[in-house]
Short mmCIF file of C-alpha atoms and ligand atoms in Angstrom, two decimals:
data_model
loop_
_atom_site.label_atom_id
_atom_site.label_comp_id
_atom_site.label_asym_id
_atom_site.label_seq_id
_atom_site.Cartn_x
_atom_site.Cartn_y
_atom_site.Cartn_z
CA MET A 1 -134.47 -64.02 145.61
CA SER A 2 -131.43 -62.18 144.29
CA ARG A 3 -128.77 -61.42 146.84
CA ARG A 4 -126.45 -58.45 146.93
CA ILE A 5 -122.80 -58.80 146.00
CA THR A 6 -120.43 -58.21 148.93
CA LEU A 7 -117.45 -55.86 148.90
CA ASP A 8 -115.08 -58.84 148.92
CA GLU A 9 -116.84 -60.45 145.97
CA PHE A 10 -116.82 -57.16 144.10
CA ILE A 11 -113.11 -56.66 144.70
CA VAL A 12 -112.32 -60.21 143.59
CA SER A 13 -114.46 -59.86 140.46
CA LYS A 14 -112.55 -56.68 139.54
CA GLN A 15 -109.24 -58.41 140.23
CA LYS A 16 -110.20 -61.26 137.90
CA SER A 17 -110.75 -58.83 135.06
CA TYR A 18 -107.07 -57.80 135.24
CA SER A 19 -105.14 -60.91 134.29
CA GLU A 20 -101.82 -59.38 135.41
CA SER A 21 -103.06 -58.44 138.88
CA SER A 22 -101.00 -59.83 141.76
CA GLY A 23 -103.93 -59.47 144.17
CA GLU A 24 -101.88 -57.13 146.37
CA PHE A 25 -104.03 -54.10 145.69
CA SER A 26 -107.26 -56.07 146.15
CA GLY A 27 -105.97 -57.38 149.47
CA LEU A 28 -105.25 -53.85 150.62
CA LEU A 29 -108.79 -52.72 149.81
CA ARG A 30 -110.17 -55.68 151.71
CA HIS A 31 -108.10 -54.78 154.78
CA LEU A 32 -109.36 -51.19 154.59
CA GLY A 33 -112.89 -52.60 154.56
CA ILE A 34 -112.19 -54.61 157.71
CA ALA A 35 -110.68 -51.60 159.50
CA ALA A 36 -113.82 -49.65 158.55
CA LYS A 37 -116.03 -52.31 160.15
CA ILE A 38 -114.12 -52.12 163.42
CA ILE A 39 -114.19 -48.31 163.49
CA ASN A 40 -117.90 -48.50 162.70
CA ARG A 41 -118.48 -50.80 165.68
CA VAL A 42 -116.69 -48.45 168.04
CA VAL A 43 -118.30 -45.28 166.63
CA ASN A 44 -121.69 -46.94 167.12
CA LYS A 45 -120.98 -47.83 170.74
CA ALA A 46 -118.99 -44.71 171.57
CA GLY A 47 -121.43 -43.48 174.20
CA LEU A 48 -121.15 -46.80 176.04
CA MET A 49 -117.38 -47.17 175.96
CA ASP A 50 -115.91 -44.12 177.69
CA ILE A 51 -114.36 -43.16 174.39
CA LEU A 52 -116.10 -39.82 173.80
CA GLY A 53 -114.41 -36.49 174.47
CA SER A 54 -111.02 -35.06 173.68
CA GLU A 55 -107.51 -36.08 174.66
CA GLU A 56 -106.48 -32.54 175.65
CA MET A 57 -103.91 -32.43 172.88
CA MET A 58 -103.64 -31.03 169.35
CA ASN A 59 -102.66 -32.85 166.16
CA SER A 60 -100.09 -31.45 163.72
CA SER A 61 -102.82 -29.42 162.01
CA GLY A 62 -103.67 -27.74 165.31
CA ASP A 63 -107.03 -29.46 165.82
CA ALA A 64 -108.14 -30.89 169.17
CA VAL A 65 -107.60 -34.66 169.13
CA GLN A 66 -110.62 -36.69 170.19
CA LYS A 67 -110.22 -40.07 171.88
CA LEU A 68 -111.92 -41.66 168.88
CA ASP A 69 -109.44 -39.93 166.52
CA ASN A 70 -106.64 -41.68 168.35
CA TYR A 71 -108.42 -45.00 168.44
CA SER A 72 -109.24 -44.90 164.70
CA ASN A 73 -105.73 -43.83 163.81
CA GLN A 74 -104.22 -46.66 165.84
CA LEU A 75 -106.56 -49.12 164.23
CA MET A 76 -105.79 -48.01 160.68
CA MET A 77 -102.07 -48.23 161.40
CA GLU A 78 -102.37 -51.73 162.86
CA TYR A 79 -104.53 -53.05 160.04
CA MET A 80 -102.27 -51.62 157.38
CA ALA A 81 -99.13 -52.88 159.14
CA ASN A 82 -100.61 -56.36 159.60
CA SER A 83 -101.90 -56.55 156.02
CA GLY A 84 -98.39 -57.21 154.72
CA ILE A 85 -99.43 -55.35 151.57
CA CYS A 86 -98.81 -51.78 152.64
CA ALA A 87 -95.33 -50.26 152.91
CA GLY A 88 -96.35 -47.30 155.06
CA ILE A 89 -99.03 -44.87 156.10
CA ALA A 90 -99.45 -41.10 156.42
CA SER A 91 -102.32 -39.92 158.57
CA GLU A 92 -103.86 -36.63 159.54
CA GLU A 93 -103.24 -37.67 163.14
CA LEU A 94 -99.49 -38.32 162.70
CA ASP A 95 -96.75 -35.69 162.48
CA ASP A 96 -94.76 -37.78 160.02
CA PHE A 97 -95.36 -40.83 157.84
CA ILE A 98 -94.71 -44.29 159.23
CA ALA A 99 -92.76 -46.87 157.23
CA PHE A 100 -93.55 -50.44 158.26
CA ALA A 101 -90.26 -52.13 159.08
CA ASP A 102 -91.01 -55.84 158.72
CA PRO A 103 -89.50 -57.43 155.58
CA ILE A 104 -92.85 -58.24 153.93
CA SER A 105 -94.46 -54.80 154.37
CA SER A 106 -91.30 -52.90 153.53
CA ARG A 107 -91.17 -54.60 150.11
CA SER A 108 -94.82 -53.78 149.35
CA SER A 109 -95.78 -51.61 146.40
CA TYR A 110 -98.44 -49.40 147.99
CA VAL A 111 -98.71 -46.65 150.60
CA VAL A 112 -101.90 -45.37 152.24
CA VAL A 113 -102.92 -41.82 153.18
CA THR A 114 -105.84 -41.39 155.55
CA ASP A 115 -107.96 -39.18 157.70
CA PRO A 116 -109.04 -41.97 160.05
CA LEU A 117 -111.95 -40.09 161.59
CA ASP A 118 -113.02 -37.00 159.73
CA GLY A 119 -115.45 -34.57 161.34
CA SER A 120 -114.52 -35.84 164.78
CA SER A 121 -115.71 -32.66 166.52
CA ASN A 122 -119.21 -34.04 165.76
CA ILE A 123 -118.76 -37.34 167.59
CA ASP A 124 -119.91 -36.25 171.00
CA VAL A 125 -123.26 -35.08 169.64
CA ASN A 126 -124.00 -38.20 167.58
CA ILE A 127 -123.63 -36.59 164.17
CA SER A 128 -122.19 -38.45 161.17
CA VAL A 129 -118.43 -38.82 160.87
CA GLY A 130 -116.29 -40.59 158.30
CA THR A 131 -113.01 -42.21 157.34
CA ILE A 132 -111.18 -41.09 154.19
CA PHE A 133 -108.40 -43.06 152.48
CA GLY A 134 -106.23 -42.94 149.38
CA ILE A 135 -103.83 -45.49 147.95
CA TYR A 136 -100.68 -44.59 146.00
CA ARG A 137 -98.18 -46.84 144.31
CA ARG A 138 -94.86 -46.08 145.99
CA LEU A 139 -92.23 -44.33 143.88
CA SER A 140 -89.12 -45.53 145.72
CA PRO A 141 -87.67 -48.97 144.87
CA GLU A 142 -89.40 -51.71 146.85
CA ASP A 143 -86.30 -52.78 148.75
CA SER A 144 -85.27 -49.25 149.80
CA PRO A 145 -86.54 -47.03 152.66
CA LEU A 146 -89.79 -45.15 152.03
CA GLN A 147 -89.40 -41.46 151.20
CA LEU A 148 -91.59 -38.41 151.77
CA SER A 149 -92.06 -38.32 147.99
CA ASP A 150 -93.84 -41.70 148.14
CA PHE A 151 -96.68 -39.88 149.94
CA CYS A 152 -96.43 -36.36 148.48
CA GLN A 153 -97.82 -37.37 145.09
CA LYS A 154 -100.44 -35.44 143.17
CA GLY A 155 -104.03 -36.53 143.57
CA LYS A 156 -104.17 -37.53 139.91
CA ASP A 157 -101.66 -40.26 140.73
CA LEU A 158 -103.94 -41.93 143.29
CA VAL A 159 -104.57 -45.57 142.42
CA ALA A 160 -107.74 -45.68 144.52
CA ALA A 161 -109.63 -43.52 146.98
CA GLY A 162 -112.59 -44.03 149.22
CA TYR A 163 -114.54 -42.98 152.23
CA VAL A 164 -116.66 -44.61 154.88
CA LEU A 165 -119.66 -42.67 156.14
CA TYR A 166 -120.82 -43.61 159.63
CA GLY A 167 -124.29 -42.15 159.19
CA THR A 168 -127.85 -43.37 159.60
CA SER A 169 -126.43 -46.36 157.80
CA THR A 170 -122.76 -47.07 157.28
CA MET A 171 -121.51 -46.85 153.71
CA LEU A 172 -118.20 -47.47 152.02
CA VAL A 173 -117.77 -45.66 148.72
CA TYR A 174 -114.65 -46.13 146.63
CA THR A 175 -113.11 -45.78 143.22
CA TYR A 176 -110.05 -47.33 141.67
CA GLY A 177 -110.27 -45.02 138.68
CA ASP A 178 -113.05 -46.84 136.87
CA GLY A 179 -116.21 -45.22 138.26
CA VAL A 180 -117.53 -45.06 141.80
CA ASN A 181 -119.35 -47.79 143.70
CA GLY A 182 -121.08 -47.60 147.07
CA PHE A 183 -121.59 -50.42 149.58
CA THR A 184 -123.95 -50.35 152.55
CA TYR A 185 -123.01 -52.22 155.71
CA ASP A 186 -125.38 -55.08 156.50
CA ARG A 187 -125.03 -55.68 160.23
CA GLY A 188 -126.88 -59.01 159.97
CA ILE A 189 -124.09 -60.61 157.96
CA GLY A 190 -121.27 -58.24 158.91
CA GLU A 191 -120.52 -57.31 155.29
CA PHE A 192 -120.54 -54.25 153.06
CA CYS A 193 -122.94 -55.03 150.19
CA LEU A 194 -123.13 -53.29 146.83
CA SER A 195 -126.07 -50.89 147.09
CA HIS A 196 -125.03 -47.95 144.87
CA PRO A 197 -123.37 -49.30 141.70
CA ASN A 198 -121.81 -46.78 139.28
CA MET A 199 -122.60 -43.65 141.26
CA VAL A 200 -123.00 -40.60 139.05
CA ILE A 201 -123.34 -37.12 140.45
CA PRO A 202 -126.28 -35.15 138.96
CA ASP A 203 -125.21 -32.37 136.64
CA HIS A 204 -126.68 -29.71 138.90
CA GLY A 205 -128.39 -29.39 142.28
CA LYS A 206 -129.90 -26.49 144.21
CA ILE A 207 -127.84 -27.01 147.36
CA TYR A 208 -124.70 -25.22 148.50
CA SER A 209 -122.73 -26.39 151.50
CA LEU A 210 -120.23 -24.32 153.44
CA ASN A 211 -119.65 -22.84 156.88
CA GLN A 212 -121.43 -19.55 156.24
CA GLY A 213 -120.54 -18.44 159.75
CA ASN A 214 -117.11 -17.63 158.30
CA ALA A 215 -118.58 -15.37 155.60
CA ASN A 216 -116.93 -12.23 157.01
CA GLU A 217 -113.58 -13.88 156.43
CA PHE A 218 -114.24 -15.13 152.89
CA SER A 219 -113.03 -13.36 149.74
CA ASP A 220 -115.36 -10.90 148.00
CA GLN A 221 -115.78 -13.45 145.21
CA ILE A 222 -117.07 -16.18 147.53
CA ARG A 223 -119.33 -13.66 149.27
CA SER A 224 -120.78 -12.60 145.91
CA TYR A 225 -121.39 -16.25 145.08
CA ILE A 226 -123.26 -16.70 148.39
CA ASP A 227 -125.44 -13.66 147.60
CA HIS A 228 -126.11 -15.07 144.14
CA VAL A 229 -127.26 -18.50 145.33
CA SER A 230 -129.29 -16.99 148.19
CA ASN A 231 -131.13 -14.89 145.61
CA LYS A 232 -131.77 -18.03 143.59
CA ASN A 233 -133.27 -19.77 146.64
CA TYR A 234 -130.68 -22.51 146.85
CA SER A 235 -130.82 -24.50 150.08
CA LEU A 236 -127.89 -24.28 152.47
CA ARG A 237 -126.97 -27.65 153.97
CA TYR A 238 -123.88 -28.05 156.14
CA VAL A 239 -123.24 -30.98 158.47
CA GLY A 240 -119.66 -29.97 159.27
CA SER A 241 -118.41 -33.47 158.44
CA MET A 242 -116.84 -33.39 155.00
CA VAL A 243 -117.66 -37.03 154.28
CA ALA A 244 -121.36 -36.48 155.00
CA ASP A 245 -121.50 -33.19 153.10
CA VAL A 246 -119.70 -34.63 150.06
CA HIS A 247 -121.76 -37.82 150.13
CA ARG A 248 -124.96 -35.76 149.98
CA THR A 249 -123.45 -33.72 147.14
CA LEU A 250 -122.59 -36.92 145.29
CA CYS A 251 -126.16 -38.20 145.63
CA LYS A 252 -128.09 -34.97 145.11
CA GLY A 253 -125.79 -32.61 143.25
CA GLY A 254 -124.96 -29.11 144.43
CA VAL A 255 -121.59 -27.98 145.71
CA PHE A 256 -119.44 -28.30 148.83
CA LEU A 257 -116.99 -25.50 149.60
CA TYR A 258 -114.33 -24.92 152.20
CA PRO A 259 -112.85 -21.58 151.07
CA GLY A 260 -109.84 -19.77 152.48
CA THR A 261 -110.40 -17.30 155.29
CA VAL A 262 -108.42 -14.30 156.47
CA LYS A 263 -106.93 -16.45 159.23
CA ASN A 264 -106.36 -19.54 157.03
CA PRO A 265 -105.97 -18.40 153.40
CA GLN A 266 -105.71 -22.04 152.28
CA GLY A 267 -108.81 -23.03 154.24
CA LYS A 268 -108.87 -25.86 156.74
CA LEU A 269 -108.95 -29.07 154.75
CA ARG A 270 -105.81 -31.07 154.09
CA LEU A 271 -104.95 -31.86 150.49
CA LEU A 272 -103.41 -35.27 151.09
CA TYR A 273 -105.92 -36.75 153.51
CA GLU A 274 -109.16 -35.02 152.53
CA GLY A 275 -108.94 -32.96 149.34
CA ASN A 276 -107.31 -35.42 146.98
CA PRO A 277 -109.15 -38.65 147.83
CA MET A 278 -112.55 -36.90 147.86
CA SER A 279 -111.72 -35.09 144.60
CA MET A 280 -110.85 -38.37 142.89
CA ILE A 281 -114.23 -39.78 143.92
CA VAL A 282 -116.14 -36.67 142.84
CA GLU A 283 -114.38 -36.56 139.46
CA GLN A 284 -114.87 -40.28 138.93
CA ALA A 285 -118.59 -39.74 139.53
CA GLY A 286 -118.61 -37.06 136.82
CA GLY A 287 -118.21 -33.97 139.03
CA MET A 288 -115.50 -31.34 139.38
CA SER A 289 -113.13 -30.27 142.15
CA ILE A 290 -111.09 -27.07 142.16
CA ASP A 291 -109.43 -24.63 144.53
CA GLU A 292 -110.23 -20.91 144.78
CA GLY A 293 -107.73 -20.22 142.02
CA SER A 294 -109.85 -22.46 139.73
CA ASN A 295 -107.01 -25.03 139.65
CA ARG A 296 -107.99 -28.68 139.47
CA ILE A 297 -107.34 -30.10 142.94
CA LEU A 298 -105.93 -33.36 141.57
CA GLU A 299 -103.20 -31.42 139.71
CA LEU A 300 -101.96 -29.43 142.71
CA PRO A 301 -98.35 -30.16 143.68
CA VAL A 302 -98.13 -31.73 147.14
CA THR A 303 -95.10 -30.43 148.97
CA SER A 304 -95.81 -31.42 152.56
CA LEU A 305 -97.88 -33.99 154.41
CA HIS A 306 -100.21 -31.55 156.13
CA GLN A 307 -100.61 -29.03 153.31
CA ARG A 308 -104.01 -27.37 153.14
CA SER A 309 -106.02 -26.21 150.16
CA SER A 310 -109.26 -24.35 149.60
CA ILE A 311 -111.80 -26.71 148.07
CA ILE A 312 -114.84 -26.35 145.84
CA MET A 313 -116.26 -29.69 144.71
CA GLY A 314 -119.50 -31.08 143.41
CA ALA A 315 -121.78 -31.20 140.40
CA ARG A 316 -120.19 -29.85 137.23
CA LYS A 317 -122.66 -27.00 136.64
CA ASN A 318 -122.54 -25.96 140.29
CA VAL A 319 -118.75 -25.81 140.31
CA GLU A 320 -118.79 -23.86 137.03
CA GLU A 321 -121.27 -21.48 138.64
CA VAL A 322 -118.83 -20.86 141.52
CA MET A 323 -116.01 -20.49 138.99
CA SER A 324 -117.85 -17.70 137.21
CA PHE A 325 -117.34 -15.63 140.38
CA LEU A 326 -113.66 -16.45 140.96
P1 AHM B 401 -111.17 -32.82 161.12
O1 AHM B 401 -110.44 -33.64 160.11
O2 AHM B 401 -110.28 -32.32 162.19
O3 AHM B 401 -112.38 -33.51 161.63
O4 AHM B 401 -111.64 -31.47 160.35
C1 AHM B 401 -112.21 -31.57 159.10
C2 AHM B 401 -113.67 -31.24 159.18
C3 AHM B 401 -114.41 -31.57 157.91
O5 AHM B 401 -115.02 -32.83 158.03
C4 AHM B 401 -115.44 -30.48 157.82
O6 AHM B 401 -115.80 -30.21 156.48
C5 AHM B 401 -114.75 -29.31 158.44
O7 AHM B 401 -113.78 -29.85 159.31
C6 AHM B 401 -115.67 -28.46 159.24
O8 AHM B 401 -114.97 -27.36 159.71
P2 AHM B 401 -115.70 -26.08 160.32
O9 AHM B 401 -116.20 -26.51 161.66
O10 AHM B 401 -114.64 -25.04 160.37
O11 AHM B 401 -116.82 -25.72 159.39
MG1 MG B 402 -110.48 -34.47 158.64
#
């Protein structure tokens, strides 16, 4: 009986194909996989662990912080700090980036950006949530202090990006710029196993995904697009967890949108932690990702850690269809 290749084996096999690889990057991916397993365990037992509910505080983006947001953020920080392969981390849950001070980490070549628990307002009602991560090569010299510019890099400069979907099954999907591969968590052996090799987004799908409850606040162009797809009998599907909505889009085609509103002209989603990593994955799977100005998300200048951007991503023909209204 053939057995499935594990995430570790996959990462090592990729590392072997680059003779100059130091193994640092592969090690970092493996540590992200371990952090994902621990978050998965806690998300799965959340109802039993007095870890549901909010902390009665806001993060720097003004969102209510859930206990599980804090837990996941802490865990990502610890795993990255202890990996010895990551120089620092910027997280949706932190006001500023953190540079790891120990001599091994501080000389590392990579930094990580993450939304440790995306869609966390869904946790208390047992709906899918996710973790999003991106890896950049640092720009500052390896023996000097980390700078804001090490994190504020364009999405096109990401070395790798991925997400973990804590859904009906737990999946880790990632790209290092050479296609997209998906791994399903096998609880029996405690490993992510390759289940979705070379993921390719269909060219078109009859699903659109956005918070239509905000329609009164959308631009006329987005409202016209909604009328258009309603007339064409597209299905509206919206979980309210970006990772789940984008994962469905990746598998079935269609389009995911978080447009600007009157209150938030740049929308809600953060470019560094959500927009860029998910756009890299969507593009690597053959899709497109733009903002409401029809600019490619991965080309947008990143000027601050918590910058927001409107987002339209998905199957190529679906995104082009939205574009025809912009
Ligand atoms: P979060 O990072 O604070 O969880 O917010 C991001 C989430 C996305 O997962 C999702 O697409 C969006 O917020 C849903 O927002 P809304 O409830 O406004 O539709
Ligand atoms: Mg988020």
